[in-house]
Coordinates of C-alpha atoms in Angstrom, one line a residue:
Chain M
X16 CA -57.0 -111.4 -29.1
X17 CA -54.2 -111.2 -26.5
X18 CA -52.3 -108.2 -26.9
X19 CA -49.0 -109.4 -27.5
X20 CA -50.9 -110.8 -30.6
X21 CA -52.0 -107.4 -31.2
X22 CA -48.5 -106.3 -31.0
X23 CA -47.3 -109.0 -33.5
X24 CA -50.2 -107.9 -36.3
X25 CA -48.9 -104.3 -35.6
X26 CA -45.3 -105.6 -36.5
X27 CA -46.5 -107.9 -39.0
X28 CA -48.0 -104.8 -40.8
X29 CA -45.0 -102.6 -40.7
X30 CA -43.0 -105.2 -42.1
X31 CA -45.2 -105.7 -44.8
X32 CA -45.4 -101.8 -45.3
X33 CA -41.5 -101.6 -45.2
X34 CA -41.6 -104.1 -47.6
X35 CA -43.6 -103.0 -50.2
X36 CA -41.8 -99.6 -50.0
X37 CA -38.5 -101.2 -50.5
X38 CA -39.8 -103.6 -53.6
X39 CA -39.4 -106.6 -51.8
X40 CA -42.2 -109.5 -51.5
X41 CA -44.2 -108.5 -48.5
X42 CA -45.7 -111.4 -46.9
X43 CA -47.5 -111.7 -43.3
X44 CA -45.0 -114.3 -42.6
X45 CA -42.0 -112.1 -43.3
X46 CA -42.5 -111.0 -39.5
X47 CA -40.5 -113.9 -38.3
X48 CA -38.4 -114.4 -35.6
X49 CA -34.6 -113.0 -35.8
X50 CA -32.1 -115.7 -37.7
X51 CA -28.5 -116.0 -36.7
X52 CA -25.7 -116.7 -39.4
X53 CA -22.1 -118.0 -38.8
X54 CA -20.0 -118.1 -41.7
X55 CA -16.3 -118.1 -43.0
X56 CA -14.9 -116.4 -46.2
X57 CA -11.7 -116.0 -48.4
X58 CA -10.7 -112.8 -49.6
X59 CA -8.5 -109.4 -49.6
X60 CA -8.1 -106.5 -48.1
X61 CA -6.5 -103.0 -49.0
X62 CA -5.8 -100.0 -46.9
X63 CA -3.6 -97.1 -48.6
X64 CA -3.4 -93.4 -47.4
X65 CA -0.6 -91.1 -47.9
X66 CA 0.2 -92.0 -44.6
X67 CA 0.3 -96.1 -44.7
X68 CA -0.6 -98.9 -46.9
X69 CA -1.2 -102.5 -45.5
X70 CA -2.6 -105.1 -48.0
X71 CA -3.2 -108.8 -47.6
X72 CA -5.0 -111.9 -48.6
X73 CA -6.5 -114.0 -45.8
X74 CA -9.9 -115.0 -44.4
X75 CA -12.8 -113.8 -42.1
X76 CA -15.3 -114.9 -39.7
X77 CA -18.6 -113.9 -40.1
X78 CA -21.6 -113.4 -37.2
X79 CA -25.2 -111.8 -39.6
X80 CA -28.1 -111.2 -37.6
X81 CA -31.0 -111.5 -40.1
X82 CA -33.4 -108.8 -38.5
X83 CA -36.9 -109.3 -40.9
X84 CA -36.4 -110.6 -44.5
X85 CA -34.2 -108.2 -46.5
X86 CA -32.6 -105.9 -43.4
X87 CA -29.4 -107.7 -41.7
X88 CA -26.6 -106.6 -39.8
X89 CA -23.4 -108.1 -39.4
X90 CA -19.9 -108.1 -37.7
X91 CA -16.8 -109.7 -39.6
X92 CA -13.2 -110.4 -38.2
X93 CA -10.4 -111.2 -40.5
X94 CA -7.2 -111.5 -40.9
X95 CA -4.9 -110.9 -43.7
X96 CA -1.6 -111.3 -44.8
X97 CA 1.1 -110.5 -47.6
X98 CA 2.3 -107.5 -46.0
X99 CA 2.9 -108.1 -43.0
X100 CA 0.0 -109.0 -40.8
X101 CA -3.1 -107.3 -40.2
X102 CA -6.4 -107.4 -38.5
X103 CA -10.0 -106.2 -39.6
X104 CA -12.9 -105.9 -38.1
X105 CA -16.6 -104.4 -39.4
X106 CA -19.5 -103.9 -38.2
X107 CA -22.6 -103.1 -40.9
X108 CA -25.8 -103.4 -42.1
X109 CA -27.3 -104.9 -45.8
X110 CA -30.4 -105.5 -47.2
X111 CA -30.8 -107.8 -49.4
X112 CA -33.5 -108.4 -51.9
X113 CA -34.6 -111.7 -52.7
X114 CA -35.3 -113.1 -56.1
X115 CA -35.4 -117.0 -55.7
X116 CA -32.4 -118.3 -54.5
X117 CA -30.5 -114.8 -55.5
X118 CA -30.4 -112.5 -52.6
X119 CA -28.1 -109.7 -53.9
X120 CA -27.3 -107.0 -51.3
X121 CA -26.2 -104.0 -50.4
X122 CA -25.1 -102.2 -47.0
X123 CA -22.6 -100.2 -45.6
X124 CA -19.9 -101.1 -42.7
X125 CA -17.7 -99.4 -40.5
X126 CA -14.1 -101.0 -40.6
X127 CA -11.3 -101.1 -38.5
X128 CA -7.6 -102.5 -39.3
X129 CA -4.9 -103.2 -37.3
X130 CA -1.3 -104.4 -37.3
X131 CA 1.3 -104.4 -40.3
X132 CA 1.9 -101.7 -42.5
X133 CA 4.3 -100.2 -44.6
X134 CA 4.3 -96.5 -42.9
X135 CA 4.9 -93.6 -44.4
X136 CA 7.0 -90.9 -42.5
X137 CA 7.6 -87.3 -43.8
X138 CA 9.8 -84.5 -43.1
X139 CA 7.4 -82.3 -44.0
X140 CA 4.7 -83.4 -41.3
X141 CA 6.5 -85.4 -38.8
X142 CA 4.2 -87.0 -36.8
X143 CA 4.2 -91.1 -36.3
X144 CA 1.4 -93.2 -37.8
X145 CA -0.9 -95.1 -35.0
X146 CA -1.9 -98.6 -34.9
X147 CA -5.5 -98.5 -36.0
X148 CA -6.6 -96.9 -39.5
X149 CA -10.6 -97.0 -39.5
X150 CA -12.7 -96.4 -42.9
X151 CA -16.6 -96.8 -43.6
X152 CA -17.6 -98.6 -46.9
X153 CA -19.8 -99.4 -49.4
X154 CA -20.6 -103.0 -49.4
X155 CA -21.6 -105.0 -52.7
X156 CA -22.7 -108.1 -52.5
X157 CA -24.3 -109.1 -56.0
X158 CA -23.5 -113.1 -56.5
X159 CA -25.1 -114.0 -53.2
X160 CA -27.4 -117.6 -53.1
X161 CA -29.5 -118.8 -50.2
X162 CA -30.7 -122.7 -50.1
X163 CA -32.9 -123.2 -47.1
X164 CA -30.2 -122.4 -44.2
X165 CA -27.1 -122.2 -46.4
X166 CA -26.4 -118.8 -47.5
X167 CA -23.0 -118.4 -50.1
X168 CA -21.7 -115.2 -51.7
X169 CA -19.0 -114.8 -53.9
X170 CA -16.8 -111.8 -55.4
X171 CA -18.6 -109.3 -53.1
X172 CA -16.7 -106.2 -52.3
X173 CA -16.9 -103.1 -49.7
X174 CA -14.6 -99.9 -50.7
X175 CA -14.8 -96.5 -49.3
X176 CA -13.0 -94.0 -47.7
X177 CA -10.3 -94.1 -44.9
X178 CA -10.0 -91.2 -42.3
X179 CA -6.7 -90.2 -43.6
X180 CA -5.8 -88.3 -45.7
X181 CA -5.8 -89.8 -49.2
X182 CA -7.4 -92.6 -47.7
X183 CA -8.9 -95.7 -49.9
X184 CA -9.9 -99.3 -48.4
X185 CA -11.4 -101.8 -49.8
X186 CA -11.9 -105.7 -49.3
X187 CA -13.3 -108.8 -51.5
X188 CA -14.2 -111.6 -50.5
X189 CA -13.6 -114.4 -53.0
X190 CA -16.1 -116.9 -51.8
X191 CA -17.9 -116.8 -48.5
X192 CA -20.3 -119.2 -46.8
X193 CA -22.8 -118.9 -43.9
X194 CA -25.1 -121.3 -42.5
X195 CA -28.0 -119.9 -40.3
X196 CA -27.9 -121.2 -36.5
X197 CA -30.2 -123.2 -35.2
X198 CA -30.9 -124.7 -38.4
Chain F
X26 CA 1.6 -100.6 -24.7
X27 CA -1.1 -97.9 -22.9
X28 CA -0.4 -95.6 -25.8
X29 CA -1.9 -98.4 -28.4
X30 CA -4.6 -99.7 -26.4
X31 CA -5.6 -96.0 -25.6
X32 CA -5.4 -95.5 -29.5
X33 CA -7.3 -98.9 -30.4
X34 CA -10.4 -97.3 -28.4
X35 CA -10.1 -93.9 -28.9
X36 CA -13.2 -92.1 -30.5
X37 CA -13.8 -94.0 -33.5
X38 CA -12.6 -92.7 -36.9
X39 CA -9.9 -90.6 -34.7
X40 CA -6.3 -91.7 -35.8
X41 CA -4.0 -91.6 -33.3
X42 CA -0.9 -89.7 -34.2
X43 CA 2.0 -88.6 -32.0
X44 CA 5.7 -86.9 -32.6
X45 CA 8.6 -88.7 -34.0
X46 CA 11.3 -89.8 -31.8
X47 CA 14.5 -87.4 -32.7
X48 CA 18.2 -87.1 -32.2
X49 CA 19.4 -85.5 -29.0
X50 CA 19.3 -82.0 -29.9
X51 CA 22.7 -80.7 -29.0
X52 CA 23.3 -83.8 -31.8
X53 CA 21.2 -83.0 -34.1
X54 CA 22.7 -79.7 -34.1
X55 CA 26.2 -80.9 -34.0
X56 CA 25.8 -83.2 -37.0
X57 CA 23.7 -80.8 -39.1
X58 CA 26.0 -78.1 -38.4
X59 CA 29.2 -80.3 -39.4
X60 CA 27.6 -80.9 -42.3
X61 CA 28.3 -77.4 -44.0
X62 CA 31.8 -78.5 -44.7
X63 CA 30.0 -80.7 -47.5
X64 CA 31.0 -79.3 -50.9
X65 CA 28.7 -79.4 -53.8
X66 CA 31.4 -78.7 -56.4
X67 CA 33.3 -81.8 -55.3
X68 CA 30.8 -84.1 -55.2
X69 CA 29.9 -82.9 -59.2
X70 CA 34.0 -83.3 -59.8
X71 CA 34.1 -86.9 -57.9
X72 CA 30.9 -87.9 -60.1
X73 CA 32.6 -86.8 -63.4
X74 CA 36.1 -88.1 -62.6
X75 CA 34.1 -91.8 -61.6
X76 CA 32.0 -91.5 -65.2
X77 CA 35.0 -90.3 -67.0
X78 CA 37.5 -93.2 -65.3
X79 CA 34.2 -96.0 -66.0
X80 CA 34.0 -94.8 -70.1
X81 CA 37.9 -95.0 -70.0
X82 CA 38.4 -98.0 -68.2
X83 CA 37.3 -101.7 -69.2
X84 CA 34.1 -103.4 -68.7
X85 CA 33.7 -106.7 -68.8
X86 CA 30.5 -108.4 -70.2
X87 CA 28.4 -110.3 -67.4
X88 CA 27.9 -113.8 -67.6
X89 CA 24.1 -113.5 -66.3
X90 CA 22.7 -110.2 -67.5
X91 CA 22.4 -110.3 -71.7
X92 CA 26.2 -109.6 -71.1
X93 CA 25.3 -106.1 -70.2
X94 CA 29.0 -104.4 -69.8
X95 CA 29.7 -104.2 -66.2
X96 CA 32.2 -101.8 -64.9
X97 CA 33.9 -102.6 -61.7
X98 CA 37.6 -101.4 -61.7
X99 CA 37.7 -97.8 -62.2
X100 CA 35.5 -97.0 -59.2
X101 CA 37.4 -99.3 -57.4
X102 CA 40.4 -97.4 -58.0
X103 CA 39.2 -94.0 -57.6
X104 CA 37.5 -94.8 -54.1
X105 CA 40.6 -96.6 -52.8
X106 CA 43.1 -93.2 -54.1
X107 CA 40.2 -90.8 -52.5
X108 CA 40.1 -92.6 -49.3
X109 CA 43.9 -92.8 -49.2
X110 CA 44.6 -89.1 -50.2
X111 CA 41.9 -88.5 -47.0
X112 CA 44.4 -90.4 -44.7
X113 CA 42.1 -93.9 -44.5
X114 CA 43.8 -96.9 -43.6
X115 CA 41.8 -98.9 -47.0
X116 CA 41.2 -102.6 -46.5
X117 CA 40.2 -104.7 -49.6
X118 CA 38.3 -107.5 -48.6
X119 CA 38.7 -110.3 -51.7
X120 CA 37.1 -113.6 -51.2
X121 CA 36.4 -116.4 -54.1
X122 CA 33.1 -118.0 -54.3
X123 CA 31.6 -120.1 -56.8
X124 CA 34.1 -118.6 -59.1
X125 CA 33.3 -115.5 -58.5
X126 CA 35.9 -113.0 -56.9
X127 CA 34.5 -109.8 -54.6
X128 CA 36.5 -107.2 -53.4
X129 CA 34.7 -104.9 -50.9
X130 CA 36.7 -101.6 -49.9
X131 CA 36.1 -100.7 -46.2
X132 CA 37.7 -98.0 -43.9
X133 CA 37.0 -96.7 -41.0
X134 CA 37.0 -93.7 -38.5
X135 CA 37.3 -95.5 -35.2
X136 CA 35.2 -94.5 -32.1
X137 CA 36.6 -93.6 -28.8
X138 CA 34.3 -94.2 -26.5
X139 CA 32.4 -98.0 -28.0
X140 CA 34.9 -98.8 -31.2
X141 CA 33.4 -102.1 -31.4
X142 CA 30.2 -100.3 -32.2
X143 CA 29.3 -99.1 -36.3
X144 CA 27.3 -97.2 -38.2
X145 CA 28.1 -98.4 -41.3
X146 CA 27.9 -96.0 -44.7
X147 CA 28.0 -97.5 -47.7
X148 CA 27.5 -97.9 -51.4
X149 CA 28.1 -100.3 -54.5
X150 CA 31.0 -99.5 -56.6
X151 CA 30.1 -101.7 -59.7
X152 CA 27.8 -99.9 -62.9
X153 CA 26.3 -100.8 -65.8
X154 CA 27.0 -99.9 -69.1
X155 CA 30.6 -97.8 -68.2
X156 CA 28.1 -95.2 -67.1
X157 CA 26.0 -94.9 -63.7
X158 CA 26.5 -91.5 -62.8
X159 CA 22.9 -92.2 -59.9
X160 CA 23.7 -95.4 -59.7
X161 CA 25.9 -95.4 -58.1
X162 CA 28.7 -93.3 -58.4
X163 CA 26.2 -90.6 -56.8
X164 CA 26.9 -92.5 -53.8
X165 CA 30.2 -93.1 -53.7
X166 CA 30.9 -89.0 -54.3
X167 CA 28.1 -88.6 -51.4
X168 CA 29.9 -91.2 -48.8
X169 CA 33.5 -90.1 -49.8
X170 CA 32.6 -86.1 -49.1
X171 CA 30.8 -87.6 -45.6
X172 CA 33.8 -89.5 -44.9
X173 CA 36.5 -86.9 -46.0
X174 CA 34.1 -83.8 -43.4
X175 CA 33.7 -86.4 -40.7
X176 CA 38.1 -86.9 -41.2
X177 CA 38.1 -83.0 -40.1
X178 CA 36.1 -83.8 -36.8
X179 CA 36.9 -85.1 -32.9
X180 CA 36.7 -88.7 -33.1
X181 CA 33.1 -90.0 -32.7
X182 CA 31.7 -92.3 -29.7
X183 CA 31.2 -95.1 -32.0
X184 CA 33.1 -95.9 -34.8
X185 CA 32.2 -95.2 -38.9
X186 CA 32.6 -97.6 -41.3
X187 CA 32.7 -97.1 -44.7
X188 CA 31.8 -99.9 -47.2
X189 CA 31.7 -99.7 -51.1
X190 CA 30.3 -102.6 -52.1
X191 CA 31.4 -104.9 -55.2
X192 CA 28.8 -106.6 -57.3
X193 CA 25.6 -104.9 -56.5
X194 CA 24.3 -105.3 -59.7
X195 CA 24.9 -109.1 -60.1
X196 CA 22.7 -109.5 -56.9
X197 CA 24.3 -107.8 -53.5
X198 CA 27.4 -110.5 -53.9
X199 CA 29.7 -108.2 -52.5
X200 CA 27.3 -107.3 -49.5
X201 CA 26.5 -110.7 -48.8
X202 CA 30.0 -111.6 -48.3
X203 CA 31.0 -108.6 -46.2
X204 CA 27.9 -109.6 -44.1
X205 CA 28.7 -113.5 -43.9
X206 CA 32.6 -112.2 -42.8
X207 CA 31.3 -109.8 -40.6
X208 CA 28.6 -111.3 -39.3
X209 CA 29.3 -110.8 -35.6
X210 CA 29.3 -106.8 -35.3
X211 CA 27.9 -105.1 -33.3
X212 CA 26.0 -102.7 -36.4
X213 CA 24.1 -99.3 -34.4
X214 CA 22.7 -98.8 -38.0
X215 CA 23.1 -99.6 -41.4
X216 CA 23.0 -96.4 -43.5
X217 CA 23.5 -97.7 -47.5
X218 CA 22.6 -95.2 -50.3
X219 CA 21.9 -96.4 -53.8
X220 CA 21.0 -93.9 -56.4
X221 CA 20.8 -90.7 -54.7
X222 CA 21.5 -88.1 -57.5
X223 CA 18.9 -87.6 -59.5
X224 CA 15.9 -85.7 -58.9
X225 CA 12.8 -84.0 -60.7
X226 CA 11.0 -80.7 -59.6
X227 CA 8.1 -81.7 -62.7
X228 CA 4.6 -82.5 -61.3
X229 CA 4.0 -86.0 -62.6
X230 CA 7.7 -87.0 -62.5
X231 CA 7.7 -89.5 -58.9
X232 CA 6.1 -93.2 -60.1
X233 CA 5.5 -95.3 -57.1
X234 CA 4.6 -99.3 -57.0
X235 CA 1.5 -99.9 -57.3
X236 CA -0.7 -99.6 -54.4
X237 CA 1.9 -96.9 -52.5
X238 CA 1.3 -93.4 -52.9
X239 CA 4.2 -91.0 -52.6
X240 CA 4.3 -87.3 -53.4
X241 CA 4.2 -87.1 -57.5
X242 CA 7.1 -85.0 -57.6
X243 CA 10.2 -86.4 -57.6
X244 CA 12.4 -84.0 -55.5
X245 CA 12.5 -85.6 -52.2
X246 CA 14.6 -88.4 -50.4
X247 CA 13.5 -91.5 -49.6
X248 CA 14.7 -93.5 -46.9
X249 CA 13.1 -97.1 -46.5
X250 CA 14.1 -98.6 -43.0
X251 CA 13.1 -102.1 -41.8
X252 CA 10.9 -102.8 -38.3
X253 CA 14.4 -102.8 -36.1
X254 CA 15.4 -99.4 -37.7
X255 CA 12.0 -97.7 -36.8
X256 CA 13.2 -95.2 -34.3
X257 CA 16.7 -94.8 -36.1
X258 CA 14.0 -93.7 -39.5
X259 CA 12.2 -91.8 -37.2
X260 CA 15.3 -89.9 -35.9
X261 CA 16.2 -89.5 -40.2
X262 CA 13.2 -87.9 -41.1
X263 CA 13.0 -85.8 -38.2
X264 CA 16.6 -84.4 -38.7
X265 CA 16.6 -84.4 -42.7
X266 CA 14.9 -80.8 -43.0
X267 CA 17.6 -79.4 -40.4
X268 CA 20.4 -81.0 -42.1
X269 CA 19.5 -80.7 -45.9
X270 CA 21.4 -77.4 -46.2
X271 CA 20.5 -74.7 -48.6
X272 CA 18.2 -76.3 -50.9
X273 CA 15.4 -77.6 -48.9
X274 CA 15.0 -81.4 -49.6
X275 CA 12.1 -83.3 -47.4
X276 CA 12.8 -87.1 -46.4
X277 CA 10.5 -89.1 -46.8
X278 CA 10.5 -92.5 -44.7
X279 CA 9.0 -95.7 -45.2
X280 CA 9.1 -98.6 -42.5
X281 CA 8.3 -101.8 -43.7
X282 CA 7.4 -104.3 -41.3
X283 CA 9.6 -107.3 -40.7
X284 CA 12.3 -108.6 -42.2
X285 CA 11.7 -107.9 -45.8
X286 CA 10.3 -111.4 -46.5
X287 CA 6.9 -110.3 -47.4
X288 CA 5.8 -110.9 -50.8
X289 CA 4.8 -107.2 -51.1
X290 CA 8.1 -105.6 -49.5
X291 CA 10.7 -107.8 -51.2
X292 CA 11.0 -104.6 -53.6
X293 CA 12.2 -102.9 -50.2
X294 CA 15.2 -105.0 -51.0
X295 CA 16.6 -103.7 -53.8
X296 CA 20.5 -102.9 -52.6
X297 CA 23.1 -103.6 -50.5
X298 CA 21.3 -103.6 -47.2
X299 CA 19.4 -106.5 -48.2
X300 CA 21.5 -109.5 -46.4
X301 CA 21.4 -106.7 -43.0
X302 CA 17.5 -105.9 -43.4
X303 CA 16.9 -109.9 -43.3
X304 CA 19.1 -111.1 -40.5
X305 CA 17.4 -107.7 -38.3
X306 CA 20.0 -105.5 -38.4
X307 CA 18.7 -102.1 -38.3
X308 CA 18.9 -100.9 -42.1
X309 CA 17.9 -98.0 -43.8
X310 CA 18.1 -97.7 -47.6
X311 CA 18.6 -94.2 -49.0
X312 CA 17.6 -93.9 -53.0
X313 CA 16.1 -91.3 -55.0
X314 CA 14.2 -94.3 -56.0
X315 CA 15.9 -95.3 -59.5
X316 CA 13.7 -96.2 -61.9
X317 CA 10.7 -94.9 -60.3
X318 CA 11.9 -91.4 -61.2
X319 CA 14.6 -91.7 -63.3
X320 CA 14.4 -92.8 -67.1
X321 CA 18.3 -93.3 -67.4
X322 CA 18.0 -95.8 -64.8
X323 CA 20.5 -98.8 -65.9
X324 CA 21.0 -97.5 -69.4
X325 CA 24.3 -95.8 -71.2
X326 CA 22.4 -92.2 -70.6
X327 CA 22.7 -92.4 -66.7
X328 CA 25.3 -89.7 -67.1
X329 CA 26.9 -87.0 -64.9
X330 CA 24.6 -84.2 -66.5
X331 CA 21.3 -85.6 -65.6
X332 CA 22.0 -85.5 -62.1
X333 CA 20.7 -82.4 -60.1
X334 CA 24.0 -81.0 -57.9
X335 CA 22.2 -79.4 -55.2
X336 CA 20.0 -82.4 -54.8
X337 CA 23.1 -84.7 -54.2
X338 CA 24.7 -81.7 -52.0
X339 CA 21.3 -82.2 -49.3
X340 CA 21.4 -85.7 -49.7
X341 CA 24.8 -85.9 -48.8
X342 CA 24.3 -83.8 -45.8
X343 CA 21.2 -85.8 -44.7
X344 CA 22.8 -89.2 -44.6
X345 CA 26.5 -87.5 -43.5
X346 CA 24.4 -85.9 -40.8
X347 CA 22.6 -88.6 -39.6
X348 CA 25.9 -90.9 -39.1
X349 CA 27.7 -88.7 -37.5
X350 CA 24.5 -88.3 -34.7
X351 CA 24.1 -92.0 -35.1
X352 CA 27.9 -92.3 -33.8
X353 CA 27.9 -89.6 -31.0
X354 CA 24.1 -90.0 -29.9
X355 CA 24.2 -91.0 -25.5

């Protein structure tokens, strides 16, 4: 046994031990290769603190990496508009257990928005509101279906807290698509 | 442009925040200081003498609102005698449109230095029900006191125009014909107050739309600017606490972005600065926020004794302050 097959047993069985922790069906094979996703989704956004609110309906690019079976991470682009324009960005992980085709998940993201807002100024504390408002989230993903290399979600949802004061963001996506790359 | 790159990749999770831009401060002072000549117990005897002039006067029903009684005349009057009695030259601007006849009041302290350029003040004249004690004969008392201080002064750089508008309520009529007529000024800054009398020092008594969180108490000022008017808001709220006088009021500013025609800041449009706010004119819209505070809003109780005195007194003082830097600032 060559030892790069050594090291791919040892992998194999930390896989399969993470697995097992985590509930999920732990197979040998589960120590596959990384899969790429691309996908597009439809959605909403919402960033109010008592310092700025921006809000919008739009869409989003979507680049997963699928690390081992259940553990991905992801970066997301969108952008939105109703109230002016904005940009988001994330960047998070999920894991996502697998039930036949129903691969619910959950993860958490770091999100950044920028552009448009209504902006709140006060006498009280006059200081001016800057371009970028970041938050970290919860992300809830629980109508999500994989066939083969087709992966779709719909009315998943990330909310958490902004770093201002009063902060609350949240998005949903309405209906989101991915397809893994190379097929 | 550094400034916002700089802040885009600043420490993550840092906001950047940095100070408002403010009047010159030999200005500031100036204004705020002439403000003190603002007289609380007039501005309660213009509001009663508009509300008693509206119940005695006639009120015609309006052909588009239920026929809600709409009282137009009486204020009229009283603003075109006050202006007069202050030694204002008082134009009425009439014009007939789809059978519908305006008549805007405007007058004007003219500027020695750039006349061609205005800081307009204004206000609607026309109130539901024979009543509208906030809205909005809180304004007219508020930009009649401004005008009759800023009367006692040297003659600002740029000139001050005073607008009362007719036929708010039917949907900014009057404002949209004084802008179509005017449309070629040269405006520094729209200042237009609508509802600025009535305030609440109960926890629980500010409402906001949904989505937008303001302070819960409904005792402050708000001033919502459009994207041109940002560093004119910025200048506002940064001079309100100096020139509120002796009760304290805080300003709080919102700056929509664009030119109003979002879906979610169309409500930004409520008043007279509307036709201004979408053709870019710098606009800011002073209101105590009506409904949002204020039960009597557009009903027969929005009368002279709900109004809080002292809150009218800063408010006055905020927005007379601010035109007056607005016509001398460099």
């Amino acid at each position: 046994m060559t030892s790069r097959r050594v090291r791919a047993l040892r992998l194999s069985r930390i896989v399969i031990g993470v697995g097992a922790l985590l509930g999920g069906p732990a197979r040998a094979d589960d120590a596959r290769p990384v899969q790429h996703h691309v996908g597009a989704s439809l959605g909403g956004g919402y960033f109010g603190s008592d310092r700025r609110v921006a809000a919008g309906a739009g869409g989003s690019l979507t680049y997963r990496l699928e690390l081992v079976e259940h553990w991905n991470v992801s970066a997301r682009i969108g952008v939105y508009t109703l109230l002016g324009t904005v940009a988001s960005g994330a960047l998070g992980g999920t894991y996502a257990w697998r039930v036949s085709r129903w691969t619910p998940a959950l993860g958490v993201e770091a999100a950044m928005l920028v552009g448009d807002s209504v902006r709140v100024l006060d006498s009280r504390d006059p200081v001016a509101v800057g371009p970028a408002a970041f938050s970290v989230r919860a992300v809830v993903q629980p109508l999500r279906f994989r066939w083969e290399a087709l992966t779709v979600q719909a009315l998943g949802a990330s909310i958490g807290p902004g770093f201002e004061s009063g902060a609350l963001a949240f998005d949903l996506t309405l209906i989101g698509l991915e397809v893994r790359f190379p097929p | 442009m550094i400034r916002s790159a700089a802040c885009l990749f600043a420490l993550a999770f840092v906001s950047c925040s940095s100070p408002l831009t403010r009047f010159d401060d030999a200005v500031a002072s100036a204004s705020a200081q002439a403000m003190d000549g603002v007289d609380r117990a007039r501005l309660q005897r213009s509001v009663e003498d508009i509300y008693a002039a509206r119940r005695a006067g006639d009120a015609p029903a309006s052909p588009w609102y239920d026929h809600w009684p709409l009282s137009r005349e009486p204020a009229r009057e009283w603003v075109d005698r006050t202006a007069t009695s202050l030694g204002y030259d008082v134009r009425h601007e009439r014009s007939t449109a789809d059978g519908i006849s305006v008549e805007n009041l405007v007058f004007e302290l003219p500027g020695r230095e750039a006349p061609d350029e205005l800081v307009l003040v204004s206000g609607h004249y026309d109130a539901w029900f024979s009543a509208g004690a906030d809205d909005n004969a809180s304004a007219l008392a508020a930009m009649l006191d401004v005008a009759r201080v800023a009367k006692t002064l040297a003659p600002p750089r740029r000139t001050i125009r005073f607008v009362a508008f007719d036929y708010e309520e039917e949907g900014m009529i009057g404002a949209n014909r004084y802008f179509q007529a005017h449309a070629s000024d040269r405006v520094r800054v729209l200042l237009n107050m609508d509802c600025v009398g009535y305030a609440s020092h109960q926890a629980g008594s500010q409402s906001a739309p949904t989505g937008f969180a303001l302070r819960d108490t409904g005792d402050f000022l708000l001033a919502i600017a459009n994207a041109p008017a940002e560093s004119a808001l910025e200048k506002v709220v940064t001079l309100g606490s100096r020139a509120a006088g002796p009760t304290p009021t805080d300003v709080v500013g919102l700056l929509a972005p664009g030119d109003g025609h979002w879906t979610l800041t169309e409500g930004f449009l409520r008043s007279d600065h509307a036709p201004f706010w979408r053709a870019k004119v710098p606009s800011i819209f002073f209101t105590d926020t009506a409904d949002y505070r204020n039960a009597n809003y557009h009903t027969d109780h929005d009368t002279p004794e709900t109004l809080d005195w002292d809150y009218l007194d800063s408010v006055t003082r905020i927005v007379g302050a601010s035109a007056l830097a607005f016509a001398n600032e460099p």
